[in-house]
Short mmCIF file of C-alpha atoms in Angstrom, two decimals:
data_model
loop_
_atom_site.label_atom_id
_atom_site.label_comp_id
_atom_site.label_asym_id
_atom_site.label_seq_id
_atom_site.Cartn_x
_atom_site.Cartn_y
_atom_site.Cartn_z
CA MET A 769 1.76 -5.93 -28.38
CA THR A 770 1.81 -5.93 -24.57
CA PRO A 771 4.76 -8.00 -23.31
CA ALA A 772 4.58 -10.81 -20.76
CA ALA A 773 5.64 -9.47 -17.38
CA LEU A 774 6.76 -10.66 -13.97
CA GLY A 775 5.51 -8.93 -10.83
CA ILE A 776 7.30 -9.56 -7.54
CA ASP A 777 5.70 -8.60 -4.23
CA PHE A 778 7.47 -8.57 -0.85
CA GLY A 779 5.07 -8.25 2.08
CA THR A 780 5.56 -8.47 5.82
CA SER A 781 5.48 -12.26 6.08
CA GLY A 782 5.86 -13.58 2.55
CA ALA A 783 6.83 -12.91 -1.04
CA ARG A 784 5.00 -13.79 -4.25
CA ALA A 785 5.82 -13.79 -7.95
CA ILE A 786 3.21 -13.74 -10.72
CA VAL A 787 3.80 -13.83 -14.47
CA VAL A 788 1.03 -12.51 -16.74
CA ASP A 789 0.75 -12.54 -20.50
CA GLY A 790 -0.12 -9.58 -22.70
CA GLU A 791 -3.83 -9.99 -22.00
CA GLY A 792 -3.44 -10.17 -18.23
CA LYS A 793 -3.83 -13.95 -17.96
CA ILE A 794 -1.75 -15.51 -15.18
CA LEU A 795 0.86 -17.88 -16.59
CA ALA A 796 2.50 -18.87 -13.30
CA THR A 797 2.53 -17.93 -9.64
CA VAL A 798 4.73 -18.94 -6.71
CA ARG A 799 4.91 -17.86 -3.07
CA PHE A 800 7.37 -18.36 -0.22
CA PRO A 801 7.27 -17.27 3.42
CA LEU A 802 9.65 -14.54 4.57
CA HIS A 803 10.85 -15.55 8.03
CA GLN A 804 13.23 -12.59 8.49
CA PRO A 805 11.48 -9.49 7.15
CA ASP A 806 14.33 -7.22 8.32
CA SER A 807 17.16 -9.21 6.70
CA PRO A 808 18.48 -8.18 3.26
CA LYS A 809 20.20 -11.57 3.04
CA ALA A 810 16.80 -13.26 3.50
CA TRP A 811 15.27 -10.90 0.91
CA ALA A 812 17.91 -11.84 -1.67
CA GLU A 813 17.59 -15.57 -0.99
CA THR A 814 13.80 -15.39 -1.25
CA LEU A 815 14.00 -13.36 -4.48
CA TRP A 816 16.24 -16.01 -6.05
CA ARG A 817 13.95 -18.82 -4.85
CA LEU A 818 10.87 -17.11 -6.25
CA ILE A 819 12.33 -16.58 -9.70
CA LEU A 820 13.90 -20.03 -10.02
CA ALA A 821 10.65 -21.68 -8.87
CA LEU A 822 8.87 -20.30 -11.94
CA PRO A 823 8.85 -22.79 -14.83
CA LEU A 824 11.74 -22.15 -17.23
CA HIS A 825 9.43 -21.96 -20.25
CA VAL A 826 7.50 -19.16 -18.48
CA ARG A 827 10.67 -17.26 -17.52
CA GLN A 828 11.75 -17.38 -21.15
CA GLN A 829 8.66 -15.33 -22.08
CA VAL A 830 9.19 -12.50 -19.58
CA GLU A 831 10.11 -9.14 -21.14
CA ARG A 832 9.40 -6.79 -18.20
CA ILE A 833 9.84 -7.06 -14.41
CA ALA A 834 8.65 -4.79 -11.58
CA VAL A 835 8.99 -5.15 -7.81
CA ASP A 836 6.74 -3.84 -5.06
CA ALA A 837 7.43 -3.98 -1.33
CA THR A 838 6.34 -2.47 1.96
CA SER A 839 6.28 1.32 2.08
CA SER A 840 8.94 3.10 4.18
CA THR A 841 11.04 -0.02 4.82
CA VAL A 842 14.54 1.43 4.41
CA LEU A 843 18.26 0.85 4.92
CA LEU A 844 21.59 2.44 3.99
CA CYS A 845 23.96 0.93 1.42
CA ASN A 846 27.58 1.59 0.45
CA LEU A 847 28.76 2.30 -3.09
CA GLN A 848 28.69 -1.41 -3.92
CA GLY A 849 25.07 -1.74 -2.84
CA GLU A 850 25.98 -3.69 0.29
CA PRO A 851 23.83 -2.94 3.36
CA CYS A 852 25.68 -0.90 5.99
CA SER A 853 22.84 -0.27 8.44
CA PRO A 854 20.01 -2.20 10.04
CA VAL A 855 16.74 -2.36 8.16
CA LEU A 856 14.04 -0.12 9.63
CA LEU A 857 10.73 -1.75 8.80
CA TYR A 858 7.59 0.07 7.68
CA ASN A 859 6.17 0.21 11.23
CA ASP A 860 9.41 1.05 13.09
CA ASN A 861 8.77 4.24 15.08
CA ARG A 862 12.13 4.79 16.77
CA ALA A 863 12.51 8.08 14.85
CA GLN A 864 9.79 9.90 16.81
CA GLY A 865 12.14 12.66 17.94
CA TYR A 866 13.21 13.33 14.37
CA ALA A 867 9.58 13.47 13.24
CA ALA A 868 8.98 16.22 15.80
CA GLN A 869 11.86 18.20 14.27
CA LEU A 870 10.48 17.65 10.77
CA ALA A 871 7.12 19.03 11.86
CA GLN A 872 8.87 22.34 12.62
CA ILE A 873 10.46 22.53 9.15
CA LEU A 874 8.15 20.93 6.61
CA PRO A 875 4.89 22.46 5.32
CA PRO A 876 1.53 21.22 6.68
CA HIS A 877 0.12 17.89 5.49
CA GLN A 878 3.51 16.55 4.35
CA PRO A 879 3.50 12.69 4.41
CA ALA A 880 7.16 12.71 5.49
CA VAL A 881 6.19 14.17 8.89
CA SER A 882 5.80 10.87 10.69
CA ALA A 883 7.95 8.70 12.94
CA THR A 884 7.54 5.86 10.44
CA SER A 885 8.31 7.92 7.31
CA SER A 886 11.39 7.18 5.22
CA LEU A 887 12.71 10.69 5.91
CA ALA A 888 12.50 10.42 9.70
CA LYS A 889 14.16 7.00 9.51
CA LEU A 890 16.93 8.40 7.30
CA LEU A 891 17.69 11.03 9.93
CA TRP A 892 17.93 8.28 12.56
CA LEU A 893 20.09 6.06 10.34
CA LYS A 894 22.50 8.86 9.46
CA GLU A 895 23.13 9.62 13.12
CA HIS A 896 23.40 6.04 14.34
CA CYS A 897 24.98 4.06 11.49
CA ALA A 898 28.13 3.61 9.41
CA PRO A 899 29.71 6.71 7.78
CA THR A 900 30.40 4.60 4.65
CA ALA A 901 26.78 4.93 3.53
CA ALA A 902 26.30 6.15 -0.05
CA VAL A 903 22.53 6.06 -0.47
CA VAL A 904 19.28 5.29 1.31
CA VAL A 905 17.25 2.59 -0.40
CA HIS A 906 13.73 1.29 0.06
CA GLN A 907 13.10 -2.44 0.09
CA ALA A 908 11.71 -2.41 -3.47
CA ASP A 909 14.66 -0.29 -4.67
CA TRP A 910 17.23 -2.73 -3.33
CA LEU A 911 15.48 -5.83 -4.67
CA ALA A 912 15.29 -4.26 -8.14
CA PHE A 913 18.98 -3.29 -7.86
CA LEU A 914 19.84 -6.97 -7.40
CA LEU A 915 18.29 -7.57 -10.82
CA HIS A 916 19.49 -4.56 -12.87
CA GLY A 917 22.64 -3.53 -10.98
CA GLN A 918 22.08 0.25 -10.84
CA LEU A 919 22.22 1.64 -7.32
CA GLY A 920 20.37 4.68 -6.02
CA ILE A 921 17.14 4.73 -8.04
CA SER A 922 13.67 4.92 -6.50
CA ASP A 923 10.15 5.68 -7.74
CA TRP A 924 7.50 8.32 -7.02
CA HIS A 925 5.54 6.04 -4.67
CA ASN A 926 8.34 4.76 -2.45
CA ALA A 927 9.98 8.21 -2.36
CA LEU A 928 6.85 10.13 -1.32
CA LYS A 929 7.50 9.65 2.42
CA LEU A 930 11.16 10.48 1.82
CA GLY A 931 9.95 13.99 1.00
CA TYR A 932 10.01 13.80 -2.80
CA ASP A 933 7.42 15.95 -4.58
CA PRO A 934 5.94 13.96 -7.52
CA ALA A 935 3.94 16.96 -8.72
CA GLN A 936 7.13 18.97 -9.27
CA GLU A 937 9.20 15.84 -9.98
CA ALA A 938 11.91 17.12 -7.65
CA TYR A 939 13.01 17.20 -4.04
CA PRO A 940 11.55 20.34 -2.40
CA ASP A 941 13.56 23.43 -1.53
CA TRP A 942 13.18 22.69 2.17
CA PHE A 943 15.95 20.12 1.79
CA GLU A 944 18.28 23.17 1.82
CA HIS A 945 17.41 23.74 5.50
CA PRO A 946 20.56 23.23 7.63
CA TYR A 947 18.93 20.34 9.47
CA LEU A 948 18.18 18.46 6.23
CA ALA A 949 20.95 19.57 3.85
CA PRO A 950 23.39 16.86 5.08
CA LEU A 951 20.92 14.26 3.77
CA ARG A 952 21.12 15.41 0.15
CA PRO A 953 24.08 13.17 -0.82
CA LEU A 954 22.17 10.11 0.43
CA LEU A 955 18.96 10.73 -1.54
CA PRO A 956 18.21 8.47 -4.51
CA GLN A 957 17.35 9.54 -8.02
CA VAL A 958 13.56 9.30 -8.40
CA VAL A 959 11.75 8.27 -11.59
CA PRO A 960 8.11 7.53 -12.47
CA PRO A 961 6.92 3.98 -11.69
CA ALA A 962 7.25 1.64 -14.70
CA THR A 963 10.29 3.54 -16.04
CA VAL A 964 12.68 1.05 -17.67
CA LEU A 965 15.87 1.00 -15.59
CA GLY A 966 17.96 -1.62 -17.36
CA SER A 967 18.30 -5.21 -18.47
CA VAL A 968 18.44 -8.17 -16.09
CA THR A 969 22.10 -8.83 -15.28
CA VAL A 970 21.64 -12.31 -13.78
CA LYS A 971 22.00 -14.71 -16.71
CA GLU A 972 21.19 -17.94 -14.85
CA PHE A 973 17.55 -16.87 -14.42
CA GLY A 974 16.85 -17.79 -18.03
CA PHE A 975 15.10 -14.54 -18.95
CA PRO A 976 15.43 -13.36 -22.57
CA PRO A 977 18.39 -11.01 -23.23
CA THR A 978 15.82 -8.28 -23.92
CA CYS A 979 14.15 -8.63 -20.49
CA GLN A 980 14.14 -5.28 -18.67
CA VAL A 981 13.55 -4.23 -15.07
CA CYS A 982 11.19 -1.30 -14.42
CA ALA A 983 10.84 1.09 -11.50
CA GLY A 984 8.42 -0.39 -8.98
CA THR A 985 5.95 0.77 -6.36
CA THR A 986 4.65 0.07 -2.84
CA ASP A 987 2.62 -3.01 -1.96
CA SER A 988 -0.62 -1.11 -1.36
CA ILE A 989 -0.48 0.68 -4.71
CA ALA A 990 0.37 -2.57 -6.48
CA ALA A 991 -2.76 -4.08 -4.92
CA PHE A 992 -4.78 -1.14 -6.29
CA LEU A 993 -3.30 -1.66 -9.75
CA ALA A 994 -4.34 -5.33 -9.57
CA SER A 995 -8.00 -4.32 -9.41
CA SER A 996 -10.05 -3.24 -12.39
CA ALA A 997 -10.14 0.40 -11.25
CA GLN A 998 -9.01 2.57 -14.16
CA GLY A 999 -11.05 5.76 -14.50
CA VAL A 1000 -11.19 8.89 -12.37
CA GLY A 1001 -13.82 8.37 -9.67
CA GLU A 1002 -13.18 4.63 -9.38
CA ALA A 1003 -12.03 3.36 -6.01
CA VAL A 1004 -10.88 0.27 -4.17
CA THR A 1005 -12.03 -0.49 -0.64
CA SER A 1006 -9.98 -3.11 1.17
CA LEU A 1007 -12.10 -4.87 3.78
CA GLY A 1008 -9.36 -6.39 5.89
CA SER A 1009 -8.69 -5.93 9.60
CA THR A 1010 -9.09 -2.21 8.94
CA LEU A 1011 -11.06 -0.31 6.31
CA VAL A 1012 -8.71 1.14 3.65
CA LEU A 1013 -10.06 3.44 0.93
CA LYS A 1014 -8.23 4.44 -2.26
CA LEU A 1015 -9.87 6.75 -4.81
CA LEU A 1016 -8.53 7.65 -8.25
CA SER A 1017 -8.75 11.44 -8.55
CA ASP A 1018 -7.82 14.07 -11.13
CA ARG A 1019 -6.23 16.17 -8.36
CA PRO A 1020 -4.30 15.47 -5.14
CA VAL A 1021 -5.55 16.12 -1.62
CA ALA A 1022 -3.90 15.84 1.78
CA GLU A 1023 -4.80 16.12 5.45
CA ALA A 1024 -2.08 15.05 7.85
CA THR A 1025 -4.32 14.70 10.92
CA SER A 1026 -6.42 12.12 9.07
CA GLY A 1027 -3.49 10.32 7.45
CA ILE A 1028 -4.73 11.35 3.99
CA TYR A 1029 -2.22 11.89 1.20
CA SER A 1030 -1.99 11.34 -2.55
CA HIS A 1031 0.24 9.21 -4.76
CA ARG A 1032 0.75 10.24 -8.36
CA LEU A 1033 -0.39 7.72 -11.00
CA GLY A 1034 0.61 9.12 -14.38
CA ASN A 1035 -1.36 12.38 -14.61
CA ARG A 1036 -3.87 11.29 -11.97
CA TRP A 1037 -3.72 10.85 -8.21
CA LEU A 1038 -4.49 7.98 -5.88
CA VAL A 1039 -6.03 9.48 -2.74
CA GLY A 1040 -6.15 7.28 0.33
CA GLY A 1041 -7.38 7.04 3.89
CA ALA A 1042 -7.72 4.27 6.47
CA SER A 1043 -10.16 3.78 9.33
CA ASN A 1044 -9.28 1.83 12.46
CA CYS A 1045 -12.62 0.07 12.05
CA GLY A 1046 -12.87 -3.02 9.87
CA GLY A 1047 -13.01 -6.78 9.80
CA ALA A 1048 -11.13 -7.15 13.08
CA ILE A 1049 -14.28 -6.15 14.98
CA LEU A 1050 -16.27 -8.86 13.18
CA ARG A 1051 -13.72 -11.54 14.08
CA HIS A 1052 -13.76 -10.30 17.66
CA PHE A 1053 -17.44 -11.21 18.05
CA PHE A 1054 -17.93 -14.01 15.50
CA SER A 1055 -16.10 -17.06 14.19
CA GLU A 1056 -15.63 -17.45 10.45
CA ALA A 1057 -18.37 -20.09 10.34
CA GLU A 1058 -20.75 -17.81 12.24
CA LEU A 1059 -20.04 -14.92 9.87
CA VAL A 1060 -20.91 -17.08 6.87
CA ALA A 1061 -24.05 -18.59 8.41
CA LEU A 1062 -25.44 -15.38 9.90
CA SER A 1063 -24.67 -13.27 6.80
CA ALA A 1064 -26.77 -15.67 4.73
CA GLN A 1065 -29.76 -14.83 6.98
CA ILE A 1066 -29.46 -11.03 6.59
CA ASP A 1067 -32.03 -9.14 4.56
CA PRO A 1068 -30.27 -5.93 3.42
CA GLN A 1069 -33.67 -4.42 2.55
CA GLN A 1070 -34.62 -4.42 6.24
CA PRO A 1071 -32.19 -2.04 8.06
CA THR A 1072 -31.70 -2.56 11.80
CA GLY A 1073 -31.58 1.12 12.77
CA LEU A 1074 -28.54 0.35 14.95
CA ASP A 1075 -25.88 3.08 14.96
CA TYR A 1076 -22.46 1.79 16.03
CA TYR A 1077 -18.92 3.10 15.72
CA PRO A 1078 -17.26 -0.32 15.88
CA LEU A 1079 -13.75 0.31 17.17
CA LEU A 1080 -11.84 -2.37 19.07
CA GLU A 1081 -10.19 0.31 21.20
CA PRO A 1082 -10.41 4.12 21.51
CA GLY A 1083 -8.96 6.27 18.75
CA GLU A 1084 -9.78 7.03 15.11
CA ARG A 1085 -8.12 9.12 12.40
CA PHE A 1086 -10.32 8.69 9.32
CA PRO A 1087 -12.98 9.69 8.47
CA ILE A 1088 -13.05 11.22 11.97
CA ALA A 1089 -9.71 12.51 13.27
CA ASP A 1090 -10.06 11.92 17.01
CA PRO A 1091 -7.38 9.95 18.91
CA HIS A 1092 -9.79 9.64 21.86
CA LEU A 1093 -12.94 8.55 20.00
CA GLN A 1094 -14.67 5.87 22.04
CA PRO A 1095 -16.09 2.63 20.58
CA ARG A 1096 -19.89 2.63 20.31
CA LEU A 1097 -21.33 -0.90 20.39
CA GLU A 1098 -24.57 -0.47 22.28
CA PRO A 1099 -27.36 -1.39 22.35
CA ARG A 1100 -26.51 -4.98 21.55
CA PRO A 1101 -29.51 -7.05 20.51
CA GLN A 1102 -29.85 -10.64 21.70
CA ASP A 1103 -30.26 -11.84 18.12
CA PRO A 1104 -26.67 -12.35 16.80
CA ARG A 1105 -27.84 -11.97 13.20
CA ARG A 1106 -29.24 -8.52 13.95
CA PHE A 1107 -26.06 -7.54 15.82
CA LEU A 1108 -23.93 -8.61 12.86
CA GLN A 1109 -26.14 -6.70 10.44
CA GLY A 1110 -25.85 -3.60 12.64
CA LEU A 1111 -22.05 -3.90 12.52
CA LEU A 1112 -22.02 -4.31 8.75
CA GLU A 1113 -24.35 -1.32 8.31
CA SER A 1114 -22.15 0.81 10.56
CA LEU A 1115 -18.96 -0.16 8.72
CA SER A 1116 -20.70 0.70 5.45
CA ARG A 1117 -21.65 4.14 6.81
CA ILE A 1118 -18.03 4.75 7.82
CA GLU A 1119 -16.93 3.80 4.31
CA GLN A 1120 -19.48 6.22 2.85
CA GLN A 1121 -18.32 8.97 5.22
CA GLY A 1122 -14.72 8.25 4.23
CA TYR A 1123 -15.34 8.75 0.53
CA ARG A 1124 -17.41 11.84 1.31
CA ARG A 1125 -14.51 13.25 3.36
CA LEU A 1126 -12.08 12.72 0.46
CA GLN A 1127 -14.45 14.59 -1.82
CA GLU A 1128 -14.88 17.42 0.71
CA LEU A 1129 -11.11 17.87 0.57
CA GLY A 1130 -11.26 18.18 -3.23
CA ALA A 1131 -10.94 14.66 -4.59
CA SER A 1132 -12.96 13.59 -7.64
CA PRO A 1133 -16.55 12.37 -7.08
CA LEU A 1134 -17.00 8.65 -6.41
CA LYS A 1135 -18.35 6.68 -9.37
CA ARG A 1136 -17.61 3.03 -8.65
CA VAL A 1137 -16.05 0.88 -5.93
CA TRP A 1138 -14.09 -2.32 -6.36
CA THR A 1139 -13.67 -4.44 -3.24
CA ALA A 1140 -10.67 -6.39 -1.98
CA GLY A 1141 -9.93 -8.26 1.25
CA GLY A 1142 -11.82 -10.93 3.15
CA GLY A 1143 -15.06 -8.93 3.33
CA ALA A 1144 -15.24 -8.71 -0.46
CA HIS A 1145 -16.88 -12.14 -0.59
CA ASN A 1146 -19.78 -11.37 1.75
CA PRO A 1147 -22.90 -10.87 -0.48
CA ALA A 1148 -24.97 -9.28 2.29
CA TRP A 1149 -22.25 -6.74 3.04
CA LEU A 1150 -21.90 -5.94 -0.67
CA ALA A 1151 -25.66 -5.28 -0.90
CA ILE A 1152 -25.62 -3.03 2.20
CA ARG A 1153 -22.65 -1.09 0.81
CA ARG A 1154 -24.37 -0.55 -2.54
CA GLN A 1155 -27.29 1.04 -0.68
CA GLN A 1156 -25.02 3.28 1.39
CA LEU A 1157 -22.65 4.38 -1.37
CA GLY A 1158 -25.19 4.78 -4.16
CA VAL A 1159 -22.70 3.63 -6.82
CA PRO A 1160 -21.86 0.21 -8.31
CA VAL A 1161 -19.93 -1.95 -5.83
CA ASP A 1162 -18.26 -5.14 -7.05
CA THR A 1163 -15.58 -7.61 -6.01
CA ALA A 1164 -12.23 -6.91 -7.67
CA PRO A 1165 -11.30 -9.78 -10.04
CA GLN A 1166 -7.65 -9.58 -8.95
CA THR A 1167 -6.25 -8.40 -5.63
CA GLU A 1168 -2.70 -9.77 -5.41
CA ALA A 1169 -0.05 -7.06 -5.26
CA ALA A 1170 2.28 -9.19 -7.40
CA TYR A 1171 -0.35 -9.16 -10.15
CA GLY A 1172 -0.50 -5.37 -9.90
CA ALA A 1173 3.31 -5.15 -10.10
CA ALA A 1174 3.23 -7.22 -13.29
CA ARG A 1175 0.58 -4.94 -14.76
CA LEU A 1176 2.69 -1.94 -13.74
CA ALA A 1177 5.62 -3.40 -15.69
CA GLN A 1178 3.30 -3.59 -18.67
CA GLY A 1179 2.52 0.12 -18.34
CA ALA A 1180 -0.89 -0.11 -16.60
CA LEU A 1181 -0.93 3.37 -15.07
#
């Protein structure tokens, strides 16, 4: 029987907890803002608030817990698990110089070759912070440590941009390079997501004595796990400010210039890419009320013939890798409905080109797309996308990362 599970999600501005039963039904959910995203003290206080806000009778049913958090948010801790460095958030790029050094050492298409990668940040932290550091931890690692008490354990997904190779289930040989060898003592043990790490050590939470904490994941992968995508060839498109594509493949692919890399999910791979185009361009030209009203007037069976590349500013990396690519938003018809339809058609073409690019690199063929994000609830856009993609396109029934973390704890990989 599948156990009831608690998923905990820490994002950039808030944290959420969701408890699901063995059939995936939500038993309880709570959310609190996170006013200091770079403060471990604030993380711990918010974690405690989240758990204690869940009804006691629900907590008493929880047998598994998993935590997800923002990718590549890292800090150093001492042997007691106490922070001994500042937190470098997911988008902190102060390690640009170290990323340039990594590019000279690491093989092509390595996700760790980036100023915002965990590995580049670790190089910066080691040079600038306390010598008492014992281990580098990701945000999800440290939050889980507060629950199970074992320091220095990470998962395949959080450790990917630290340089860990999930295919070989080991750190690569290039960590023996003189520039990187001093980092070895700081690297965490890495285990598959959902691995049971230990029992909850905090008795006042009211969890059963048998309640166990599992290795977690990143927030974006937890959101994928929340969807109904399960088989090879199924994908999730997130229609937020940008267009994010994730395709479940039977083999990994990578292309550093396009920001494409692969996360291991059991014996399969989650291949991803992100365009700079997306919902932000729609909100630039239309209010929410206008989007709803004008979308209702669109006939998807009557294409506009307009061919835009709707960037807000120059530069694209996927499906076209061109940092100087110019926005293309002309000609602009006087009819706002037609202009909106042209934008939606163009975004749908970019999505189609994105999935085609993943398949050109060797990913599995696209069979079905589940949709998350604000654009998932636009019927006209869904109809246009079905025409472009030529596969079933539906709205994902669940999109909350905390729900995906709970399902992860239940073994949904």
